[in-house]
Short mmCIF file of C-alpha atoms in Angstrom, two decimals:
data_model
loop_
_atom_site.label_atom_id
_atom_site.label_comp_id
_atom_site.label_asym_id
_atom_site.label_seq_id
_atom_site.Cartn_x
_atom_site.Cartn_y
_atom_site.Cartn_z
CA MET A 1 89.71 -42.34 16.08
CA PHE A 2 90.11 -43.88 12.62
CA ARG A 3 93.33 -45.96 12.37
CA PRO A 4 94.01 -47.52 8.97
CA ASP A 5 95.89 -50.82 8.74
CA ASN A 6 97.16 -50.30 5.21
CA ASP A 7 97.36 -47.70 2.44
CA GLY A 8 94.25 -48.94 0.64
CA GLU A 9 92.19 -48.62 3.75
CA LEU A 10 93.69 -45.19 4.41
CA TRP A 11 92.63 -43.81 1.03
CA ARG A 12 89.21 -45.44 1.21
CA GLY A 13 88.74 -43.99 4.69
CA LEU A 14 89.87 -40.53 3.63
CA GLY A 15 87.57 -40.66 0.62
CA GLU A 16 84.59 -41.62 2.73
CA LEU A 17 85.38 -39.01 5.37
CA SER A 18 85.72 -36.30 2.73
CA MET A 19 82.20 -37.22 1.65
CA ILE A 20 80.89 -35.84 4.95
CA GLY A 21 81.17 -32.24 3.76
CA LEU A 22 79.71 -33.09 0.36
CA THR A 23 76.81 -34.90 2.02
CA LEU A 24 75.82 -31.75 3.87
CA VAL A 25 76.12 -29.57 0.77
CA PHE A 26 74.16 -31.93 -1.44
CA ALA A 27 71.50 -32.60 1.18
CA ILE A 28 70.85 -28.88 1.69
CA SER A 29 71.04 -28.10 -2.03
CA ILE A 30 68.67 -30.91 -3.00
CA GLY A 31 66.33 -29.98 -0.14
CA VAL A 32 66.17 -26.34 -1.28
CA LEU A 33 65.76 -27.24 -4.98
CA VAL A 34 62.99 -29.77 -4.35
CA GLY A 35 61.34 -27.43 -1.82
CA TRP A 36 61.49 -24.54 -4.31
CA TRP A 37 60.00 -26.69 -7.09
CA ILE A 38 57.16 -28.10 -4.96
CA GLY A 39 56.53 -24.66 -3.42
CA LYS A 40 56.29 -23.09 -6.87
CA LYS A 41 53.78 -25.71 -7.97
CA LEU A 42 51.71 -25.03 -4.85
CA GLY A 43 51.97 -21.23 -5.11
CA SER A 44 54.68 -20.26 -2.56
CA SER A 45 58.29 -20.89 -3.53
CA THR A 46 59.53 -19.11 -0.36
CA ALA A 47 57.72 -21.53 1.96
CA GLY A 48 59.04 -24.41 -0.16
CA ILE A 49 62.62 -23.13 0.13
CA ILE A 50 62.31 -22.80 3.93
CA ILE A 51 60.85 -26.28 4.43
CA GLY A 52 63.34 -27.80 1.96
CA PHE A 53 66.22 -26.05 3.72
CA PHE A 54 65.35 -27.52 7.10
CA VAL A 55 64.57 -31.00 5.77
CA GLY A 56 67.88 -30.95 3.82
CA SER A 57 69.82 -29.71 6.87
CA ILE A 58 68.35 -32.41 9.12
CA ALA A 59 69.11 -35.12 6.54
CA GLY A 60 72.66 -33.81 6.00
CA PHE A 61 73.46 -33.61 9.71
CA ARG A 62 71.95 -37.06 10.33
CA GLU A 63 74.17 -38.59 7.67
CA MET A 64 77.19 -36.64 8.94
CA PHE A 65 76.76 -37.91 12.49
CA ARG A 66 76.22 -41.49 11.27
CA THR A 67 79.46 -41.40 9.26
CA VAL A 68 81.47 -39.94 12.15
CA LYS A 69 79.98 -42.49 14.56
CA ARG A 70 80.88 -45.34 12.20
CA TYR A 71 84.53 -44.23 12.15
CA ASN A 72 84.66 -43.70 15.89
CA ARG A 73 83.75 -47.34 16.50
CA MET B 1 96.73 -0.06 -13.39
CA PRO B 2 94.32 1.71 -11.00
CA GLU B 3 95.75 4.19 -8.55
CA ILE B 4 95.80 2.83 -5.01
CA ARG B 5 94.83 5.26 -2.28
CA TRP B 6 97.11 3.94 0.45
CA GLU B 7 95.80 6.34 3.10
CA LEU B 8 92.47 4.48 3.05
CA LEU B 9 94.33 1.27 3.84
CA THR B 10 96.15 2.74 6.85
CA PRO B 11 94.22 0.70 9.47
CA ILE B 12 94.90 -2.61 7.70
CA LEU B 13 98.55 -1.71 7.08
CA ILE B 14 99.06 -0.73 10.73
CA MET B 15 97.54 -3.99 11.91
CA THR B 16 99.58 -6.13 9.51
CA GLY B 17 102.77 -4.24 10.41
CA THR B 18 102.07 -4.68 14.12
CA ALA B 19 101.58 -8.44 13.68
CA LEU B 20 104.98 -8.75 11.97
CA LEU B 21 106.61 -6.42 14.48
CA ALA B 22 105.26 -8.50 17.39
CA LEU B 23 107.00 -11.55 15.95
CA VAL B 24 110.31 -9.71 15.62
CA VAL B 25 110.06 -8.12 19.07
CA ASP B 26 109.41 -11.58 20.51
CA LEU B 27 112.77 -12.71 19.11
CA VAL B 28 114.83 -9.82 20.47
CA VAL B 29 113.34 -8.99 23.89
CA ARG B 30 113.20 -11.19 26.96
CA SER B 31 110.06 -9.73 28.57
CA LYS B 32 107.02 -11.02 26.72
CA LYS B 33 104.93 -8.21 28.17
CA THR B 34 106.72 -5.98 25.65
CA VAL B 35 105.20 -8.05 22.83
CA ALA B 36 101.76 -7.57 24.36
CA GLY B 37 102.52 -3.85 24.70
CA VAL B 38 103.46 -3.58 21.02
CA ALA B 39 100.25 -5.43 20.10
CA CYS B 40 98.18 -3.07 22.28
CA LEU B 41 99.80 0.05 20.82
CA GLY B 42 99.31 -1.20 17.26
CA THR B 43 95.66 -1.97 17.95
CA LEU B 44 95.14 1.47 19.48
CA ALA B 45 96.82 3.12 16.48
CA MET B 46 94.61 1.11 14.11
CA SER B 47 91.45 2.13 15.99
CA ALA B 48 92.54 5.79 16.05
CA SER B 49 93.30 5.81 12.31
CA SER B 50 89.93 4.16 11.61
CA TYR B 51 88.18 6.82 13.68
CA LEU B 52 90.04 9.65 11.90
CA LEU B 53 89.17 8.21 8.49
CA LEU B 54 85.56 7.69 9.60
CA SER B 55 85.29 11.32 10.72
CA GLY B 56 86.52 12.64 7.39
CA LEU B 57 84.92 10.15 4.98
CA VAL B 58 81.86 11.33 3.09
CA GLU B 59 81.52 8.85 0.23
CA PRO B 60 82.57 5.17 0.23
CA GLN B 61 85.82 4.67 -1.69
CA ASN B 62 86.90 1.70 -3.78
CA VAL B 63 90.42 0.40 -3.18
CA PHE B 64 92.44 -2.15 -5.23
CA GLY B 65 90.16 -1.76 -8.22
CA GLU B 66 86.84 -2.76 -6.75
CA MET B 67 88.14 -5.45 -4.43
CA MET B 68 87.58 -3.41 -1.26
CA LEU B 69 85.17 -0.69 -0.25
CA VAL B 70 86.30 1.60 2.53
CA SER B 71 83.16 3.13 4.01
CA ARG B 72 81.82 4.41 7.33
CA TYR B 73 80.42 0.90 7.74
CA SER B 74 83.78 -0.88 7.34
CA LEU B 75 85.63 1.71 9.44
CA PHE B 76 83.15 1.40 12.30
CA PHE B 77 83.63 -2.36 12.23
CA ASN B 78 87.40 -1.76 12.39
CA MET B 79 86.78 0.02 15.67
CA ILE B 80 84.74 -2.92 16.97
CA PHE B 81 87.62 -5.26 16.06
CA GLY B 82 90.12 -2.85 17.61
CA ALA B 83 88.22 -2.69 20.91
CA SER B 84 87.79 -6.49 21.01
CA THR B 85 91.44 -7.19 20.18
CA LEU B 86 92.75 -4.66 22.70
CA LEU B 87 90.62 -6.09 25.52
CA VAL B 88 91.52 -9.68 24.60
CA ILE B 89 95.26 -8.91 24.56
CA LEU B 90 94.98 -7.35 28.01
CA ILE B 91 93.11 -10.35 29.48
CA SER B 92 95.57 -12.74 27.80
CA ILE B 93 98.73 -11.47 29.51
CA ARG B 94 98.47 -13.51 32.70
CA THR B 95 97.21 -16.66 30.95
CA MET B 96 100.14 -16.53 28.54
CA GLU B 97 102.66 -15.79 31.28
CA ARG B 98 101.49 -18.87 33.17
CA ALA B 99 101.63 -20.98 30.03
CA HIS B 100 105.25 -19.99 29.28
CA GLN B 101 105.06 -20.88 25.60
CA HIS B 102 104.99 -19.23 22.18
CA GLN B 103 103.81 -15.87 23.48
CA GLY B 104 105.01 -13.92 20.45
CA GLU B 105 103.17 -16.26 18.10
CA TYR B 106 100.03 -15.97 20.22
CA TYR B 107 99.84 -12.18 19.87
CA MET B 108 100.76 -12.37 16.20
CA LEU B 109 97.91 -14.82 15.53
CA ILE B 110 95.44 -12.57 17.35
CA LEU B 111 96.57 -9.57 15.29
CA LEU B 112 96.50 -11.46 11.98
CA ALA B 113 93.01 -12.78 12.78
CA THR B 114 92.02 -9.13 13.27
CA VAL B 115 93.45 -8.28 9.83
CA GLY B 116 91.24 -11.06 8.41
CA MET B 117 88.20 -9.55 10.14
CA MET B 118 89.02 -6.10 8.73
CA LEU B 119 89.28 -7.54 5.22
CA MET B 120 85.89 -9.19 5.65
CA ALA B 121 84.23 -5.96 6.76
CA SER B 122 85.68 -3.92 3.90
CA ALA B 123 85.37 -6.56 1.18
CA ASN B 124 83.60 -5.64 -2.03
CA GLU B 125 84.19 -9.04 -3.61
CA LEU B 126 82.95 -12.44 -2.50
CA ILE B 127 86.50 -13.72 -3.06
CA MET B 128 87.84 -11.04 -0.71
CA VAL B 129 85.24 -12.04 1.90
CA PHE B 130 86.49 -15.60 1.58
CA LEU B 131 90.15 -14.56 1.86
CA GLY B 132 89.42 -12.55 5.00
CA LEU B 133 87.35 -15.39 6.41
CA GLU B 134 90.15 -17.90 5.87
CA LEU B 135 92.88 -15.62 7.25
CA MET B 136 90.78 -15.12 10.35
CA SER B 137 89.72 -18.77 10.68
CA LEU B 138 93.19 -20.29 10.22
CA CYS B 139 94.52 -18.13 13.06
CA LEU B 140 91.55 -19.04 15.25
CA TYR B 141 91.99 -22.81 14.69
CA VAL B 142 95.56 -22.55 16.00
CA LEU B 143 94.54 -20.28 18.88
CA ALA B 144 91.72 -22.65 19.98
CA GLY B 145 94.22 -25.51 20.28
CA PHE B 146 97.04 -23.31 21.53
CA PHE B 147 97.89 -25.42 24.59
CA PRO B 148 98.92 -28.73 22.98
CA ARG B 149 99.34 -30.56 26.31
CA ASP B 150 95.77 -29.73 27.31
CA LEU B 151 93.43 -32.36 25.86
CA ALA B 152 90.37 -30.08 26.00
CA SER B 153 92.26 -27.38 24.06
CA ASN B 154 93.35 -29.97 21.49
CA GLU B 155 89.80 -31.19 21.08
CA ALA B 156 88.55 -27.61 20.73
CA GLY B 157 91.11 -26.88 18.01
CA MET B 158 90.28 -30.06 16.09
CA LYS B 159 86.50 -29.57 16.28
CA TYR B 160 86.77 -25.96 15.25
CA LEU B 161 89.05 -26.88 12.34
CA LEU B 162 86.75 -29.61 11.01
CA LEU B 163 83.50 -27.68 11.29
CA GLY B 164 85.19 -24.47 10.15
CA ALA B 165 86.42 -26.30 7.05
CA PHE B 166 82.84 -27.42 6.31
CA ALA B 167 81.66 -23.85 6.68
CA SER B 168 84.34 -22.59 4.29
CA GLY B 169 83.43 -25.31 1.79
CA LEU B 170 79.73 -24.47 1.95
CA PHE B 171 80.52 -20.79 1.57
CA LEU B 172 82.65 -21.49 -1.50
CA TYR B 173 79.91 -23.62 -3.07
CA GLY B 174 77.58 -20.68 -2.52
CA ILE B 175 80.03 -18.27 -4.16
CA ALA B 176 80.48 -20.67 -7.11
CA LEU B 177 76.74 -20.93 -7.72
CA ILE B 178 76.26 -17.17 -7.46
CA TYR B 179 79.20 -16.61 -9.83
CA GLY B 180 77.64 -19.10 -12.25
CA ASN B 181 74.48 -16.99 -12.39
CA VAL B 182 75.80 -13.44 -12.05
CA GLY B 183 79.04 -13.86 -14.01
CA SER B 184 80.94 -11.87 -11.39
CA THR B 185 81.92 -12.14 -7.75
CA ASN B 186 81.76 -8.38 -7.23
CA ILE B 187 79.18 -7.61 -4.53
CA THR B 188 78.02 -4.36 -6.17
CA GLU B 189 77.38 -6.15 -9.47
CA ILE B 190 74.92 -8.63 -7.95
CA ALA B 191 72.07 -6.19 -7.20
CA PRO B 192 71.59 -4.90 -10.80
CA GLN B 193 71.36 -8.49 -12.09
CA LEU B 194 68.70 -9.60 -9.62
CA PRO B 195 65.67 -8.91 -11.88
CA ARG B 196 67.24 -11.33 -14.42
CA ILE B 197 68.47 -14.09 -12.12
CA GLY B 198 66.52 -13.62 -8.89
CA GLU B 199 64.18 -16.51 -9.69
CA SER B 200 66.89 -18.94 -10.81
CA PRO B 201 66.78 -22.01 -8.52
CA PHE B 202 70.56 -22.47 -8.60
CA PHE B 203 71.09 -18.84 -7.65
CA LEU B 204 68.72 -19.37 -4.71
CA VAL B 205 70.66 -22.49 -3.68
CA GLY B 206 73.84 -20.36 -3.78
CA VAL B 207 72.17 -17.78 -1.54
CA VAL B 208 71.05 -20.49 0.89
CA LEU B 209 74.58 -21.98 0.99
CA LEU B 210 75.97 -18.53 1.83
CA ILE B 211 73.48 -18.38 4.73
CA VAL B 212 74.68 -21.83 5.88
CA GLY B 213 78.35 -20.79 5.60
CA PHE B 214 77.77 -17.64 7.62
CA GLY B 215 75.51 -19.64 9.94
CA PHE B 216 78.44 -21.88 10.86
CA LYS B 217 80.80 -18.95 11.36
CA VAL B 218 78.50 -16.90 13.59
CA ALA B 219 77.03 -20.03 15.27
CA LEU B 220 73.38 -19.87 14.21
CA VAL B 221 71.12 -22.81 15.08
CA PRO B 222 71.25 -25.52 13.64
CA PHE B 223 74.93 -24.86 12.76
CA HIS B 224 76.02 -24.01 16.29
CA GLN B 225 77.17 -27.40 17.65
CA TRP B 226 80.86 -26.48 17.59
CA ALA B 227 80.53 -23.37 19.76
CA PRO B 228 80.01 -24.79 23.29
CA ASP B 229 82.78 -27.39 22.95
CA VAL B 230 85.24 -24.90 21.45
CA TYR B 231 84.48 -22.21 24.05
CA GLU B 232 84.83 -24.73 26.87
CA GLY B 233 88.08 -26.27 25.62
CA ALA B 234 89.87 -23.20 24.26
CA PRO B 235 91.95 -21.03 26.61
CA THR B 236 89.54 -18.50 28.20
CA PRO B 237 91.00 -15.39 26.47
CA VAL B 238 90.73 -17.20 23.12
CA ALA B 239 87.12 -18.15 23.87
CA ALA B 240 86.47 -14.46 24.62
CA PHE B 241 88.12 -13.51 21.32
CA ILE B 242 86.18 -16.09 19.26
CA SER B 243 82.92 -14.97 20.83
CA ALA B 244 83.47 -11.31 19.97
CA GLY B 245 85.49 -10.06 16.97
CA PRO B 246 85.06 -13.01 14.57
CA LYS B 247 81.32 -13.05 15.23
CA ALA B 248 81.16 -9.32 14.44
CA ALA B 249 83.22 -9.92 11.27
CA GLY B 250 80.90 -12.72 10.16
CA PHE B 251 77.91 -10.44 10.64
CA ALA B 252 79.68 -7.54 8.88
CA ALA B 253 80.02 -9.62 5.70
CA PHE B 254 76.59 -11.25 6.18
CA PHE B 255 74.88 -7.83 6.35
CA ARG B 256 76.97 -6.41 3.50
CA ILE B 257 75.91 -9.22 1.16
CA PHE B 258 72.32 -9.69 2.25
CA ALA B 259 71.10 -6.22 3.27
CA ASP B 260 72.89 -4.61 0.31
CA ALA B 261 73.56 -6.91 -2.64
CA LEU B 262 70.64 -9.30 -2.12
CA ASN B 263 68.19 -6.75 -0.79
CA GLY B 264 66.24 -6.90 -4.06
CA ILE B 265 65.19 -10.50 -3.39
CA SER B 266 64.70 -10.07 0.37
CA GLY B 267 61.27 -11.66 -0.06
CA GLU B 268 63.03 -14.95 -0.83
CA TRP B 269 65.36 -15.03 2.21
CA LEU B 270 63.70 -12.80 4.79
CA MET B 271 61.43 -15.45 6.27
CA LEU B 272 64.25 -18.02 6.32
CA VAL B 273 66.44 -15.57 8.24
CA ALA B 274 63.54 -14.72 10.60
CA ILE B 275 63.02 -18.43 11.37
CA LEU B 276 66.77 -18.94 11.89
CA ALA B 277 66.80 -15.93 14.25
CA ALA B 278 63.85 -17.33 16.21
CA LEU B 279 65.47 -20.78 16.46
CA THR B 280 68.88 -19.37 17.38
CA MET B 281 67.54 -17.16 20.18
CA THR B 282 65.29 -19.85 21.59
CA VAL B 283 67.66 -22.83 21.44
CA GLY B 284 70.60 -20.75 22.73
CA ASN B 285 68.66 -19.43 25.71
CA VAL B 286 66.86 -22.65 26.61
CA ILE B 287 70.04 -24.76 26.60
CA ALA B 288 71.94 -22.06 28.51
CA LEU B 289 69.41 -22.52 31.33
CA VAL B 290 70.78 -25.93 32.25
CA GLN B 291 74.53 -25.27 31.99
CA SER B 292 76.70 -25.72 35.07
CA ASN B 293 79.94 -24.53 33.41
CA ILE B 294 80.16 -20.76 32.99
CA LYS B 295 82.11 -20.97 29.72
CA ARG B 296 79.45 -23.22 28.20
CA MET B 297 76.76 -20.90 29.54
CA LEU B 298 78.45 -17.94 27.87
CA ALA B 299 78.76 -20.01 24.67
CA TYR B 300 75.00 -20.64 24.54
CA SER B 301 74.44 -17.02 25.52
CA SER B 302 76.57 -15.91 22.56
CA ILE B 303 74.50 -18.19 20.30
CA ALA B 304 71.35 -16.47 21.60
CA HIS B 305 72.90 -13.04 21.00
CA ALA B 306 73.63 -14.04 17.38
CA GLY B 307 69.88 -14.60 17.11
CA TYR B 308 69.16 -11.07 18.36
CA VAL B 309 71.59 -9.60 15.82
CA LEU B 310 69.91 -11.61 13.08
CA VAL B 311 66.60 -9.96 14.02
CA ALA B 312 68.19 -6.70 12.83
CA LEU B 313 68.91 -8.28 9.43
CA THR B 314 65.19 -8.89 8.94
CA ALA B 315 64.79 -5.09 8.80
CA ALA B 316 67.06 -5.15 5.70
CA ASN B 317 67.44 -1.35 5.72
CA GLY B 318 69.80 1.34 7.05
CA ASP B 319 68.16 1.39 10.49
CA GLY B 320 68.55 -2.38 10.82
CA VAL B 321 72.22 -2.22 9.83
CA SER B 322 72.88 0.66 12.25
CA SER B 323 71.17 -1.14 15.12
CA ALA B 324 73.19 -4.30 14.39
CA MET B 325 76.46 -2.31 14.39
CA PHE B 326 75.52 -0.75 17.72
CA TYR B 327 74.53 -4.15 19.11
CA LEU B 328 77.75 -5.84 18.00
CA PHE B 329 79.91 -3.10 19.54
CA VAL B 330 78.09 -3.40 22.86
CA TYR B 331 77.99 -7.20 22.71
CA CYS B 332 81.76 -7.46 22.13
CA ILE B 333 82.55 -5.21 25.10
CA MET B 334 80.19 -6.85 27.56
CA ASN B 335 81.00 -10.40 26.51
CA ILE B 336 84.77 -9.91 26.75
CA GLY B 337 84.11 -8.21 30.09
CA ALA B 338 82.27 -11.31 31.31
CA PHE B 339 85.06 -13.63 30.13
CA GLY B 340 87.62 -11.26 31.67
CA THR B 341 85.83 -11.54 35.00
CA VAL B 342 86.08 -15.34 34.74
CA ILE B 343 89.85 -14.88 34.30
CA LEU B 344 89.96 -12.57 37.34
CA ALA B 345 88.28 -15.33 39.36
CA GLU B 346 91.19 -17.74 38.79
CA THR B 347 92.29 -19.77 41.79
CA LYS B 348 95.79 -20.99 42.50
CA ASP B 349 95.07 -24.36 40.91
CA SER B 350 92.70 -23.69 38.03
CA GLU B 351 90.11 -21.46 36.43
CA THR B 352 86.78 -21.05 38.22
CA VAL B 353 84.46 -22.39 35.56
CA GLN B 354 81.78 -24.18 37.56
CA ILE B 355 78.87 -21.85 38.35
CA ARG B 356 78.51 -23.34 41.84
CA SER B 357 82.13 -22.28 42.55
CA TYR B 358 80.98 -18.66 42.40
CA ALA B 359 78.95 -19.15 45.61
CA GLY B 360 79.78 -16.42 48.10
CA ILE B 361 82.16 -14.56 45.77
CA GLY B 362 80.02 -11.42 45.98
CA PHE B 363 81.04 -10.75 49.59
CA ARG B 364 84.51 -12.33 49.59
CA ARG B 365 85.63 -10.57 46.41
CA PRO B 366 83.29 -7.54 46.22
CA LEU B 367 84.80 -5.96 43.10
CA LEU B 368 84.64 -9.21 41.18
CA GLY B 369 81.03 -9.77 42.25
CA LEU B 370 80.08 -6.25 41.24
CA LEU B 371 81.74 -6.50 37.82
CA MET B 372 80.22 -9.89 37.05
CA THR B 373 76.77 -8.64 38.14
CA LEU B 374 77.06 -5.63 35.84
CA PHE B 375 78.02 -7.75 32.81
CA MET B 376 75.26 -10.27 33.53
CA LEU B 377 72.68 -7.45 33.78
CA SER B 378 73.94 -5.97 30.52
CA LEU B 379 73.88 -9.33 28.73
CA ALA B 380 70.33 -9.83 29.99
CA GLY B 381 69.38 -6.37 28.71
CA PHE B 382 68.57 -4.51 31.93
CA PRO B 383 68.59 -0.69 31.98
CA PRO B 384 70.68 1.44 32.45
CA THR B 385 73.30 -0.82 30.85
CA ALA B 386 74.33 -0.73 27.18
CA GLY B 387 72.74 -4.16 26.61
CA PHE B 388 69.29 -2.64 27.13
CA ILE B 389 69.72 0.15 24.56
CA ALA B 390 71.24 -2.31 22.08
CA LYS B 391 68.29 -4.72 22.30
CA LEU B 392 65.79 -1.88 22.16
CA ASN B 393 67.37 -0.51 18.95
CA VAL B 394 67.37 -3.88 17.22
CA PHE B 395 63.77 -4.70 18.11
CA LYS B 396 62.57 -1.21 17.15
CA SER B 397 64.27 -1.23 13.75
CA ALA B 398 62.92 -4.70 12.86
CA LEU B 399 59.38 -3.84 13.94
CA GLN B 400 59.33 -0.52 12.06
CA ALA B 401 60.57 -2.13 8.85
CA HIS B 402 58.29 -5.17 8.88
CA PRO B 403 55.26 -4.91 11.21
CA GLN B 404 54.25 -8.41 10.03
CA LEU B 405 57.31 -9.75 11.88
CA ALA B 406 55.84 -8.67 15.24
CA TRP B 407 55.81 -12.35 16.25
CA LEU B 408 59.61 -12.40 16.00
CA ILE B 409 59.95 -9.35 18.25
CA VAL B 410 57.53 -10.85 20.80
CA LEU B 411 59.59 -14.04 20.75
CA ALA B 412 62.82 -12.04 21.15
CA VAL B 413 61.41 -10.20 24.18
CA LEU B 414 60.25 -13.52 25.69
CA ASN B 415 63.74 -14.88 25.08
CA ALA B 416 65.28 -11.90 26.84
CA VAL B 417 63.04 -12.71 29.83
CA VAL B 418 64.14 -16.37 29.77
CA SER B 419 67.80 -15.36 29.55
CA ALA B 420 67.45 -13.21 32.67
CA TYR B 421 67.01 -16.46 34.63
CA TYR B 422 70.43 -17.92 33.89
CA TYR B 423 72.27 -14.59 34.02
CA LEU B 424 70.69 -13.74 37.38
CA ARG B 425 71.25 -17.29 38.66
CA LEU B 426 74.95 -16.51 38.69
CA VAL B 427 74.27 -13.32 40.66
CA VAL B 428 72.16 -15.33 43.13
CA PHE B 429 75.04 -17.80 43.55
CA MET B 430 77.50 -14.96 44.15
CA TYR B 431 75.46 -13.15 46.78
CA MET B 432 72.99 -15.63 48.28
CA ARG B 433 74.81 -18.96 48.52
CA GLU B 434 77.49 -20.06 50.91
CA PRO B 435 80.61 -21.65 49.36
CA SER B 436 80.92 -25.40 49.96
CA GLU B 437 84.71 -25.16 50.27
CA PRO B 438 87.02 -22.14 50.65
CA LEU B 439 88.68 -21.21 47.34
CA ARG B 440 92.13 -19.66 47.26
CA PHE B 441 91.81 -16.92 44.66
CA LEU B 442 94.88 -15.39 43.08
CA PRO B 443 95.33 -11.63 43.54
CA TYR B 444 93.82 -9.61 40.71
CA ASN B 445 96.04 -9.36 37.66
CA SER B 446 96.39 -5.65 36.92
CA TRP B 447 96.17 -6.02 33.10
CA SER B 448 93.06 -8.18 33.23
CA LEU B 449 91.56 -5.77 35.74
CA VAL B 450 92.26 -2.81 33.44
CA ALA B 451 90.51 -4.64 30.57
CA VAL B 452 87.48 -5.52 32.67
CA LEU B 453 87.24 -1.99 34.11
CA LEU B 454 87.43 -0.55 30.57
CA SER B 455 84.59 -2.89 29.56
CA MET B 456 82.60 -1.81 32.61
CA ILE B 457 83.06 1.89 31.77
CA GLY B 458 81.98 1.16 28.18
CA VAL B 459 78.88 -0.76 29.25
CA LEU B 460 77.76 1.99 31.66
CA LEU B 461 78.73 4.96 29.49
CA ILE B 462 77.01 3.62 26.37
CA GLY B 463 74.01 2.65 28.50
CA ILE B 464 73.62 6.14 29.97
CA LEU B 465 74.83 8.24 27.00
CA PRO B 466 74.20 6.15 23.86
CA SER B 467 73.93 9.12 21.47
CA PHE B 468 77.66 9.34 20.62
CA LEU B 469 77.83 5.72 19.50
CA MET B 470 74.50 6.00 17.71
CA GLU B 471 75.83 8.92 15.65
CA GLN B 472 78.79 6.81 14.55
CA THR B 473 76.59 3.90 13.54
CA SER B 474 74.03 5.96 11.62
CA VAL B 475 74.84 4.87 8.09
CA GLN B 476 72.83 5.22 4.95
CA LEU B 477 73.20 1.54 4.07
CA PHE B 478 76.96 0.90 3.91
CA MET B 479 77.97 4.52 3.28
#
């Protein structure tokens, strides 16, 4: 569990932890947008969205678990 | 100011009133069973008023401006929530009596969560969906961690809160992006705008974020990680509740938005949903195979069932919606029945949650063995149980709507075969294995037994005579 020693560390920690949710949102959004764009160029935006969605989700979850692990140490 | 037709809001008003009444009754009466009784009566009254409204309703009616839409669809979901809540209250009585704490608050939270579910099912605004979702979720976070001295319950509450908060955030981002493109959060105003905005990348990102938000709430793979830990750590009646009503509510809103408002761009999301359904069924069933704890097994089983329901969404038409409504009703009854049987198998010291502990139960506790076998067969989809008809309906509707998705139906059938292994494994343990040590079971609790017997009657009756329920679910897309 994250235990801050002082106020500065507390706010920095809270800020970084609140980034976890944003990381997932941005990773999925960027994955879908890039996937859609590449898919459109190649002729199938739907396939691009699907691939981008899964790549974004994997990236987002990976980053989320890394952040949580870092704070658990 | 628009005229409010209060009679259409009777079910929600009854449920809200009952929640407040339960809190007051808890203060003035000594016997906490009275509080449970009030909660049961209120839930029955809500279900009856929903059924009466459903019988007389021809056209969907807007309430509170266009914030809510009372339709056959929303009223049928009210009955699903009513059945789930009633059964959960009945199986909670002994657990709460043994816990000796905050019983009035417990029943109030269950009832308020049900109000949230009802708001979700009858929402005509994305904001109203979100309000219902939050009302439901906040109650569930508290319920999951209801036993503060139990570390597992604490952990379940915390995990559910954190991941639930992510889901809410993602859902809100989705709503914001859709609002940015449509200029309104009204669900009925989205469809006419689709030809103009359907290709907008940010609108599509909003749609995908809604899928992710719902994915978390109904535990679709890869957003399912919270479910096994929460089901295992939460008190068993709460796990039963989370696995039933809230999942149905999530799907009610999911179908309302996707099969209705976003139907015009189904080409964009259909394949994504089909892949999510395939992943959810497969991952849920495969991981359930190796579980040794029955609550975790039921958690993965409920993930797999979410995948089956999602198959119905790929139909994206009235038949698909009807088959999903039928499936969710049956699923709620049989799943709460299975959890109720786990509660009936309590020993003097603890709950019987290890699958190996069920060895020999079939002959030592014949009624318990019989009930558990029936629910396992229904969850696996064996005839003549309701689970079989429910699966058949879903697969048929999806195949008729999109023959090109035959691969998904084949995969779903294969998954049903795989699931039979872990459901029947429990039956094998109950009837074909000798117990390693004698367990001292408590006598059956009459309230839990009533709930489980009601579930059993439902599972058999719907399995043998499904036509009555099918008539109630036959909706012309959200009418």
